[in-house]
Coordinates of C-alpha atoms and ligand atoms in Angstrom, one line a residue:
X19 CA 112.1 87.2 29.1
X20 CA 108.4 88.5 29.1
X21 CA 108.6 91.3 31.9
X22 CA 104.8 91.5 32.6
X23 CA 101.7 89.1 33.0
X24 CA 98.0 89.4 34.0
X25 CA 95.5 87.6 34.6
X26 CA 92.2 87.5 32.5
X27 CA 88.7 86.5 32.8
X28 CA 87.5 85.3 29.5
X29 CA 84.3 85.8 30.1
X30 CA 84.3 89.4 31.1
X31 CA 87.6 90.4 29.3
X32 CA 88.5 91.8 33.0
X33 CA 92.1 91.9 33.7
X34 CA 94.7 92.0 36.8
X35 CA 97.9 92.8 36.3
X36 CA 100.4 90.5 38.4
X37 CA 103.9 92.2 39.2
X38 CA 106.6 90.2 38.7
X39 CA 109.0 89.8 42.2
X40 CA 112.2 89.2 40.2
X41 CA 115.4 87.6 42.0
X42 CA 119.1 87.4 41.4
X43 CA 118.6 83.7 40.0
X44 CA 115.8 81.7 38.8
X45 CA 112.1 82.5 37.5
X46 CA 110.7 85.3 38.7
X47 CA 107.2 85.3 40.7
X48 CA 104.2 86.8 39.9
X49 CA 102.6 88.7 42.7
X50 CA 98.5 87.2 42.8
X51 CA 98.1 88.4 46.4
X52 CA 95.7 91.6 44.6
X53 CA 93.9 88.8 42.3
X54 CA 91.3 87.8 45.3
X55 CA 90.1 91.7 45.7
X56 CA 90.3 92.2 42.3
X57 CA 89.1 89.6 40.8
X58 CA 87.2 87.1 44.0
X59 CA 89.3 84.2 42.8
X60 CA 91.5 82.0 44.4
X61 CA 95.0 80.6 43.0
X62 CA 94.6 76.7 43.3
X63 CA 97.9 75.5 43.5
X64 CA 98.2 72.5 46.1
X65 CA 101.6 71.4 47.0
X66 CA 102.7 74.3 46.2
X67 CA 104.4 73.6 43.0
X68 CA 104.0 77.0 41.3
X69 CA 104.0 79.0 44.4
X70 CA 106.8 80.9 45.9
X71 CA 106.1 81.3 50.0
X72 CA 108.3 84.1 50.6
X73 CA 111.5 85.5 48.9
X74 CA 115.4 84.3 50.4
X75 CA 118.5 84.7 50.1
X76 CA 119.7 81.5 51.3
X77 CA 119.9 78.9 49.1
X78 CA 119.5 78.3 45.4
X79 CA 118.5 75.6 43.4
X80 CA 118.0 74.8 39.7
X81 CA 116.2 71.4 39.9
X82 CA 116.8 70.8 36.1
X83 CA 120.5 71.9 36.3
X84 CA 121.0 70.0 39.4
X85 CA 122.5 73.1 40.7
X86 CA 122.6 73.6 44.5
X87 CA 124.5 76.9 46.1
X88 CA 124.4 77.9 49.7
X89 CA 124.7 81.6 49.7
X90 CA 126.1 81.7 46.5
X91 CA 128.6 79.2 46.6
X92 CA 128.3 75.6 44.5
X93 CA 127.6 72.9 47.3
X94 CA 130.2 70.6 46.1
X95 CA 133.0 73.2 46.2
X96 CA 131.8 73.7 50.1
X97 CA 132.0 70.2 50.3
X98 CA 135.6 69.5 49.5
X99 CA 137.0 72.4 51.0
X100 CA 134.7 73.8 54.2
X101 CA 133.5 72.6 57.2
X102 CA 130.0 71.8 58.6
X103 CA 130.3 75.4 61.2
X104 CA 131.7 77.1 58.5
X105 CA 129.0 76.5 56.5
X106 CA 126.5 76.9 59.5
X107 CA 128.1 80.8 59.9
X108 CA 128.0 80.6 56.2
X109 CA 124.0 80.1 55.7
X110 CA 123.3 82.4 58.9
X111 CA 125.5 85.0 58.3
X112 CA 125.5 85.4 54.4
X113 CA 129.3 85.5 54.0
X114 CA 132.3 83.2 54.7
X115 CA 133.4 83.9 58.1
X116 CA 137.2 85.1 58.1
X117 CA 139.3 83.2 60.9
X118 CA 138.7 85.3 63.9
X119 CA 134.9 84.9 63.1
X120 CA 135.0 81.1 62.9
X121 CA 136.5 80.9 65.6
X122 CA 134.3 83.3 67.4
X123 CA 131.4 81.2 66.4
X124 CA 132.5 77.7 66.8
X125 CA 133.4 78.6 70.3
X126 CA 130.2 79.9 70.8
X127 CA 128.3 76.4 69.4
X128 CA 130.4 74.7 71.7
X129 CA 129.7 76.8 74.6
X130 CA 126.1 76.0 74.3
X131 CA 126.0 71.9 74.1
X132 CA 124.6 71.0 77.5
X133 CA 121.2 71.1 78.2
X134 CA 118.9 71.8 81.2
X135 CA 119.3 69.4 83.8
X136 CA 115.8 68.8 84.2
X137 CA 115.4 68.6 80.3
X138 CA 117.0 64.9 80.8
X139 CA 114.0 63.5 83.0
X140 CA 111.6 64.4 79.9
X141 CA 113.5 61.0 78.5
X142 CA 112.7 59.0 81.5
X143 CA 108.8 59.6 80.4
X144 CA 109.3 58.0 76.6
X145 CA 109.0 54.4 76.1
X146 CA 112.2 52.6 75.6
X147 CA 111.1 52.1 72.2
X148 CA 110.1 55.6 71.3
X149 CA 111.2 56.4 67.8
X150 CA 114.0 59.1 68.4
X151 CA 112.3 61.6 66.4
X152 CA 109.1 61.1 68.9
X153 CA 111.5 62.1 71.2
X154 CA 113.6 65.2 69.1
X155 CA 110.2 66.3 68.3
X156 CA 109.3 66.7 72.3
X157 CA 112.4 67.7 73.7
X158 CA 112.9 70.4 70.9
X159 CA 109.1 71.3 71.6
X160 CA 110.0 71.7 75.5
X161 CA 113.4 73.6 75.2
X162 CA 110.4 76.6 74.8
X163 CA 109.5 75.9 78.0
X164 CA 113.0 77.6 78.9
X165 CA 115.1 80.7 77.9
X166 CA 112.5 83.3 78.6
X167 CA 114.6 85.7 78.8
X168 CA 116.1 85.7 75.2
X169 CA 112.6 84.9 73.4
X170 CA 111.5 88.1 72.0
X171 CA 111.2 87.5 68.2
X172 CA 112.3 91.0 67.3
X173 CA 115.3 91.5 69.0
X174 CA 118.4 90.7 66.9
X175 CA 120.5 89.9 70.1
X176 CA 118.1 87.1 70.9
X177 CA 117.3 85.8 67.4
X178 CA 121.4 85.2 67.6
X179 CA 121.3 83.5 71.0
X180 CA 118.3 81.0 70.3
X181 CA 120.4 80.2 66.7
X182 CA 123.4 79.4 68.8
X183 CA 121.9 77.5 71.1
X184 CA 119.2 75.7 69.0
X185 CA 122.2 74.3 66.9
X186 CA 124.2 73.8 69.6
X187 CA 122.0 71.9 71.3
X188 CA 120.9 69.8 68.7
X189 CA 123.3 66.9 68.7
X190 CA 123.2 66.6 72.4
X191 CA 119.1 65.9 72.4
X192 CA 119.5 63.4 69.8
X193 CA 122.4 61.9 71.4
X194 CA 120.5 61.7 74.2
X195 CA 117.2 60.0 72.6
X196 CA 119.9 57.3 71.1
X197 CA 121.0 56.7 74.7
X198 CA 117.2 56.4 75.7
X199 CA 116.9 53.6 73.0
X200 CA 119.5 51.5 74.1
X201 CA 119.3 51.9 78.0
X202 CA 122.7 53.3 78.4
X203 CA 123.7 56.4 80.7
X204 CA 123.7 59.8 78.8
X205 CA 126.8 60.9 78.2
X206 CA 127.6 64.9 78.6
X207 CA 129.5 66.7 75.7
X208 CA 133.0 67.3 75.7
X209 CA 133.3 70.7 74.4
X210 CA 137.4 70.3 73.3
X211 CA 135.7 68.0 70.8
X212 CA 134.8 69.1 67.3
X213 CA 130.5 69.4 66.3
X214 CA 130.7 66.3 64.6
X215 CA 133.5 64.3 67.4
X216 CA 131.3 66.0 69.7
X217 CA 127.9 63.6 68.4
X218 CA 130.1 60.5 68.2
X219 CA 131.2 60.8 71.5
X220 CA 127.8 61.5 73.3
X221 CA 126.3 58.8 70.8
X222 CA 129.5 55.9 71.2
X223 CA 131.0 56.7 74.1
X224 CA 129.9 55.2 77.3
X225 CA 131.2 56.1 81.3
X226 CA 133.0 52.6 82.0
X227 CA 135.5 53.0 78.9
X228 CA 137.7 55.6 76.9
X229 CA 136.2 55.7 73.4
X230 CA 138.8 56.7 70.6
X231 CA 137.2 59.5 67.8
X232 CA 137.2 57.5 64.7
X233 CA 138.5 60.7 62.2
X234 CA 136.9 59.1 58.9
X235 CA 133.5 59.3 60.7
X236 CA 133.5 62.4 61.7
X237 CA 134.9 64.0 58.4
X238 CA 132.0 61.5 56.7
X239 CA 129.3 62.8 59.0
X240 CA 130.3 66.6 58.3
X241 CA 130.5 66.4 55.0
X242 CA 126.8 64.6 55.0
X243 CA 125.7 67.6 57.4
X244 CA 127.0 70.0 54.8
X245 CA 125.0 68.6 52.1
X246 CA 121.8 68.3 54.8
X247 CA 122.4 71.9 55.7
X248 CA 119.6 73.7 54.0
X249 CA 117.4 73.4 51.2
X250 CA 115.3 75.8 50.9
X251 CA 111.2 76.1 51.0
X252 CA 111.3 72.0 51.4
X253 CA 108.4 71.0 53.5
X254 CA 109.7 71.0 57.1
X255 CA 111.6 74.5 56.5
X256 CA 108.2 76.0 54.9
X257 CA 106.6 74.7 57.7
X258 CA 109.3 75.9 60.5
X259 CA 108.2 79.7 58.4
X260 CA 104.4 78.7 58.8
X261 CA 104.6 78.2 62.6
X262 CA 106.9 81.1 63.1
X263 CA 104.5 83.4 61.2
X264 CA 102.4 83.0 64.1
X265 CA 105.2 84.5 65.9
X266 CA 105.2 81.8 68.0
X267 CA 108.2 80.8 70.6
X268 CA 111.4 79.7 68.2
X269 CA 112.0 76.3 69.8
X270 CA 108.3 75.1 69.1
X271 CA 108.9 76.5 65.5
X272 CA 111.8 74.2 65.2
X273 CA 109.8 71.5 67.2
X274 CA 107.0 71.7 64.2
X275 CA 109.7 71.5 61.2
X276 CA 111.1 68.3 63.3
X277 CA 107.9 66.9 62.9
X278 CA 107.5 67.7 59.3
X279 CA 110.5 66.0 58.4
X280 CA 110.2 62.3 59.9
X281 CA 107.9 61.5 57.1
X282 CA 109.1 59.1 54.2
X283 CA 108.5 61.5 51.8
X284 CA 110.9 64.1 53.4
X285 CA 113.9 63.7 55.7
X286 CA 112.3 60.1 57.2
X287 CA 113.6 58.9 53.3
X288 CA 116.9 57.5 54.3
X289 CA 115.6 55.1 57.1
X290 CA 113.1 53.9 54.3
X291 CA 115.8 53.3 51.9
X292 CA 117.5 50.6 54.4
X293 CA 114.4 49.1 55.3
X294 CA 113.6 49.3 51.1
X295 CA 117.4 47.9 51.3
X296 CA 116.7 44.7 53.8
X297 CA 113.2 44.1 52.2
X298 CA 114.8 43.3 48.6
X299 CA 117.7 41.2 50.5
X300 CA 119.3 39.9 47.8
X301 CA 120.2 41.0 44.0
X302 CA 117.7 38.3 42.1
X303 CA 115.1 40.6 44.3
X304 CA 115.9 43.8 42.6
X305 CA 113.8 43.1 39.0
X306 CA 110.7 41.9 40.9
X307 CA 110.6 44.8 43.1
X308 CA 111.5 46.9 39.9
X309 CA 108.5 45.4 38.4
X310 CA 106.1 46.1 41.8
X311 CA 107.6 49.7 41.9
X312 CA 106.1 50.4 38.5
X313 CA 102.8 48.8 39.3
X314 CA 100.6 51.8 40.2
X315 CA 98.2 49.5 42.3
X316 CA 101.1 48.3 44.4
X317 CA 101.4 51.5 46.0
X318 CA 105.5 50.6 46.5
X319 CA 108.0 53.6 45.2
X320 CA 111.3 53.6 45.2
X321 CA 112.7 55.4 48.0
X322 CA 115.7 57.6 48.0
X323 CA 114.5 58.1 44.3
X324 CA 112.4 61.2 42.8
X325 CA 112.6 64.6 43.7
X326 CA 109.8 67.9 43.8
X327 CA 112.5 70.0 42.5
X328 CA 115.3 68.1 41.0
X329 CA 114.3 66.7 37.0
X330 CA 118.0 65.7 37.3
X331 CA 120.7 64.0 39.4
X332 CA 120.6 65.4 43.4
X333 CA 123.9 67.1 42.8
X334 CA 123.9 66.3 46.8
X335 CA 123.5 62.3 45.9
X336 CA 126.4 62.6 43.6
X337 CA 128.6 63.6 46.0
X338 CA 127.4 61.3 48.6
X339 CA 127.6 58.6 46.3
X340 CA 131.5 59.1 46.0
X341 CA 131.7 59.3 49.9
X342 CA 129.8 56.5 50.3
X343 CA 132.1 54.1 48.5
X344 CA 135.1 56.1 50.2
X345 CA 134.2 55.8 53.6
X346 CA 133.4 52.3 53.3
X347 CA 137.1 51.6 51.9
X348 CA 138.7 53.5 54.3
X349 CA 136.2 51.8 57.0
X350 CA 137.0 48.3 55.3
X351 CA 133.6 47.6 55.4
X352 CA 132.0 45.4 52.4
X353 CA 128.3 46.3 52.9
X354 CA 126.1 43.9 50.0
X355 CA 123.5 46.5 50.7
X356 CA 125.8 49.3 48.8
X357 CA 126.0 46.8 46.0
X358 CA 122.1 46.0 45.7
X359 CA 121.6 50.3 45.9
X360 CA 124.0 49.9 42.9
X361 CA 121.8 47.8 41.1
X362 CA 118.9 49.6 42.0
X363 CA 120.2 52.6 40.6
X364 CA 121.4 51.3 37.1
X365 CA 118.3 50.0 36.4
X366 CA 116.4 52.6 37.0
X367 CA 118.4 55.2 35.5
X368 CA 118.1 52.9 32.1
X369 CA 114.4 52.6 32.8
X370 CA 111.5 54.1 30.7
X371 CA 109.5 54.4 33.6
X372 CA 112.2 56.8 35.8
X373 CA 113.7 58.0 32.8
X374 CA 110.0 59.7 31.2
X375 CA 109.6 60.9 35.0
X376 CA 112.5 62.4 35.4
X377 CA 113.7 60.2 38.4
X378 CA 117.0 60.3 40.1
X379 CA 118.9 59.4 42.8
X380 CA 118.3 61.7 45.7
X381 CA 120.3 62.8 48.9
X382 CA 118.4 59.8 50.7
X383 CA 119.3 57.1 48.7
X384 CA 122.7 56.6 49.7
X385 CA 123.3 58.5 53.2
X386 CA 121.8 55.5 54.9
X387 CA 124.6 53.0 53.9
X388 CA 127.4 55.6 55.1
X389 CA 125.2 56.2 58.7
X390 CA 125.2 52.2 58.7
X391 CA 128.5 52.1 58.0
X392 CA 129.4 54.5 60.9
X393 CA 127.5 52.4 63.5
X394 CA 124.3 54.7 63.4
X395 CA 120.8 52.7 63.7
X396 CA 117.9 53.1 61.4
X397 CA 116.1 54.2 62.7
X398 CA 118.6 57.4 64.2
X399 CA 119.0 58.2 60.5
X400 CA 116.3 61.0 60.1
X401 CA 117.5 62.4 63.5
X402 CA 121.3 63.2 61.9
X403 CA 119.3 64.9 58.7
X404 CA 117.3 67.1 61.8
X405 CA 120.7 67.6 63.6
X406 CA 121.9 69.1 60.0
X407 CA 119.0 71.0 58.7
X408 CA 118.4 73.0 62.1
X409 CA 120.8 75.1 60.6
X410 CA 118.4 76.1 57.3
X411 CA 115.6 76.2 59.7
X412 CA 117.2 79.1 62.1
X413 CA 118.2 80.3 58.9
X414 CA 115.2 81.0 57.8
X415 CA 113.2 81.5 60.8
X416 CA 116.0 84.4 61.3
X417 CA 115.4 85.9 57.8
X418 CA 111.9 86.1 57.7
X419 CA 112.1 87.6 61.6
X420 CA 114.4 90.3 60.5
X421 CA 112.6 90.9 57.4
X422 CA 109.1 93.1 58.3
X423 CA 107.2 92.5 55.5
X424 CA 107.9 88.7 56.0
X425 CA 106.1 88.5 59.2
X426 CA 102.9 88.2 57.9
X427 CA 100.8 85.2 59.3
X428 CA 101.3 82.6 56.5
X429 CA 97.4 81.9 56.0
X430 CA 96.1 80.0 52.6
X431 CA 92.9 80.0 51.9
X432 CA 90.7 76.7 50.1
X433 CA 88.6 75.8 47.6
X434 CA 85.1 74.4 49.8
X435 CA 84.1 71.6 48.4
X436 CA 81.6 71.1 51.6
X437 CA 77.9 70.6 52.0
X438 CA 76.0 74.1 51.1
X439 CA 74.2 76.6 53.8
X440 CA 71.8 74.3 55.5
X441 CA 69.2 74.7 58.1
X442 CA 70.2 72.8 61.8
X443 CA 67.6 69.6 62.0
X444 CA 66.4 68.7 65.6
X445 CA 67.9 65.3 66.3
X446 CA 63.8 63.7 66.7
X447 CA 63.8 64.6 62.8
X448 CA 66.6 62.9 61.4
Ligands
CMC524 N1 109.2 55.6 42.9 C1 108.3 55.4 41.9 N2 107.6 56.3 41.3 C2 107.8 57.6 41.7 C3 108.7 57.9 42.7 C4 109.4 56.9 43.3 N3 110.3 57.2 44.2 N4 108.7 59.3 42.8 C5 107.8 59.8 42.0 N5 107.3 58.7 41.2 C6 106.3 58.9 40.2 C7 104.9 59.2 40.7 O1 104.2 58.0 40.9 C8 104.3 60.0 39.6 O2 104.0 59.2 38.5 P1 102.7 59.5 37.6 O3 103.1 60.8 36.9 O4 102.6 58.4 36.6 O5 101.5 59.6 38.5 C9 105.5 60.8 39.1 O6 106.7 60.0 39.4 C10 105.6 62.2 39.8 O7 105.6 61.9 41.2 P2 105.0 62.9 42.3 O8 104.7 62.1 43.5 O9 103.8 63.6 41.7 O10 106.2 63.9 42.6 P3 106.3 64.9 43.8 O11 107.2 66.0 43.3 O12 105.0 65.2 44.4 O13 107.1 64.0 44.9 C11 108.7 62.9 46.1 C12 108.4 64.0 45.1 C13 110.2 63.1 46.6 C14 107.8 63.0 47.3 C15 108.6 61.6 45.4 O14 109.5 61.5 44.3 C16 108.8 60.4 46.3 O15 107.9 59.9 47.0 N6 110.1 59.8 46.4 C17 110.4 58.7 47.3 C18 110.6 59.3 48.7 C19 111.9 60.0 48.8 O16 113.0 59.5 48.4 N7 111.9 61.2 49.4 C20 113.1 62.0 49.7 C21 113.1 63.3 48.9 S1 114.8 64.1 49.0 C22 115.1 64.5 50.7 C23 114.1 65.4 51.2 O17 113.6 66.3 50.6 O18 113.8 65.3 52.4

């Protein structure tokens, strides 16, 4: 492997030497942050797809292996054998907690489900028809109105509290915004109950009758919260790092990386997928959409399809494929939907078009027909990806906290492609 690179200006023969920032897996980075002094040049790199934000220890992936370890440890293995808190003490921590730990921990989550009382009359000001990551967004946003006491950014103590609660309180906020939706009376979390019982029963329960933990859904749901758990520098997580730069109050950082997700081309995916799903309606539909999909003027992709990193399968959609189909045996549910996103799939995967663009299934594409199968609505779909991934983004927000030299405000510059210096006209003369 070449161990040094630099940067030359042809026309001068000037040269910068970039560093390399090597890690325990993967490419190594070459440090440009000299090349502007030294050189007054920019590197133009939008999206980001050559540009390392920050270094972590968190999570790995190798897109063209279709490799994916938390801390170390192959996803799959941590989902057959873990649990969703395991891994959640797993990605904070760094290591597998030993039993006394876990427990320490989980008792802690579960300590810290309820919110404010007042936080519950922010609902009464949405809409009934508020999208619930409308609502996630504000009610995470507000949580920073609270807690001012366990807030400073550089205290270890309080970066532990805020990850407690933040993923604690999670499931109860959305729980709540899916209660908003459907006029019913939010129901308070039972804290004997299991993270994943816990969502069910604030989501399904309701005051007037008992309401019986279905165990297939929630093993299904934490084994789709294990594969949501983290990802790395993926857009809402780089932008949870952006915000926090600022050193701005945790909850709004979190509230920011909520926002970042909902859209289609991140975590709001797997609601597109179903609507993708109920659009095609029937297997004769599939070619003709095909066909519109690889129309470039129809503007129509595939959804749940395609990935920035991986050029391979989504080890994450593998496994979720295999649940999918298992959960809706053991559900004896016979979804047409799972057999169209079958169809779907084999023809693209024998397609020239997704074949020559490296196009796979991704985590998206099938996670919607197991959250339909569990009774979840759409349009809640993103919000159980957000209740997951809160756990990468304290993660990270932790890391780069603890971490000094990753405090620096995370500040790109531009290329101006603006009008040049001109002289203010009075407006008689225009
Ligand atoms: N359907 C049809 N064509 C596609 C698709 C797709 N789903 N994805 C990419 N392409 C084409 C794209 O048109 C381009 O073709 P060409 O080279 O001829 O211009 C080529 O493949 C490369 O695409 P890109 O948009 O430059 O790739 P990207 O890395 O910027 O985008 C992506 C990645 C995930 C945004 C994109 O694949 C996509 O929009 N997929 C559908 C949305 C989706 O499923 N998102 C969930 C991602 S996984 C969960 C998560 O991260 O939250």
């Amino acid at each position: 492997m070449t161990t040094s690179y630099s940067l030359l200006n042809n026309e001068t023969g000037e040269k910068v030497d970039l560093p390399l920032v090597k890690g325990t897996l993967g490419p190594a980075g070459a440090d440009v942050g000299k090349v502007y002094d030294k050189m007054d040049l920019f590197t133009y790199d939008p999206g980001f797809t050559s540009t390392c934000s920050c270094k972590s220890a968190i999570t790995y992936i190798d897109g063209d292996q279709g490799v994916l370890l938390y801390r170390g440890y192959p996803v799959d293995q941590l989902a057959n054998h873990s649990s969703f808190i395991e891994v959640a003490y797993l990605i904070l921590h760094g290591e597998l907690p030993n039993k006394t730990e876990l427990d320490e921990f989980d008792a802690s989550i579960r300590r810290h489900t309820m919110i404010n009382e007042s936080l519950l009359s922010f609902y009464k000001g949405f809409n009934y028809d508020a999208h619930p990551m409308a609502m996630l967004t504000g009610i995470v946003g507000s949580l920073s109105a609270f807690y001012h006491d366990t807030t400073n950014n550089k205290d270890p103590k309080h970066r532990e509290i805020f990850a407690h609660r933040m993923i604690a309180k999670i499931p109860t906020i959305a729980a709540a915004a899916y209660k908003k939706y459907f006029g019913q009376p939010f129901m308070y979390p039972k804290n004997s109950l299991d993270y994943c019982s816990n969502l069910l029963h604030m989501m399904f329960a309701v005051p007037a009758e008992d309401y019986e933990i279905n165990p297939v859904a929630a093993k299904a749901l934490d084994v789709l919260f294990i594969l949501h758990a983290d990802h790395e520098q993926n857009a809402s997580t780089s932008t949870v790092r952006m915000a926090g730069s600022t050193g701005t109050n945790p909850y709004a950082a979190i509230s920011s990386g909520i926002a970042a997700l909902w859209g289609p081309a991140h975590g709001g995916a797997n609601e597109a997928v179903l609507k993708m799903l109920e659009e095609i309606g029937d297997v004769k539909n599939v070619q003709p959409f095909m066909d519109k999909v690889k129309d470039k003027n129809s503007g129509v992709r595939l959804m749940g399809f395609g990935h920035r990193v991986y050029k391979n399968f989504d080890p994450r959609a593998t496994i979720i494929r295999e649940q999918c189909h298992k959960v809706l045996k053991e559900l004896k549910i016979n979804d047409p939907q799972l057999e169209l996103a079958m169809k779907l799939e084999e023809i693209a995967l024998n397609d020239d078009y997704f074949k020559s663009r490296k196009l796979y299934p991704n985590v998206d594409f099938y996670s919607g027909i197991i959250y339909k199968a569990l009774g979840i609505p759409v349009n809640m779909f993103t919000p159980m990806f957000a209740i997951a991934r809160t756990v990468g983004w304290v993660a990270h927000w932790n890391e780069m906290n603890a971490d000094p030299a990753g405090l620096k405000i995370a500040r790109p510059r531009q290329v101006y492609t603006g009008a040049p210096v001109r002289e203010y006209q009075a407006i008689s003369t225009r």
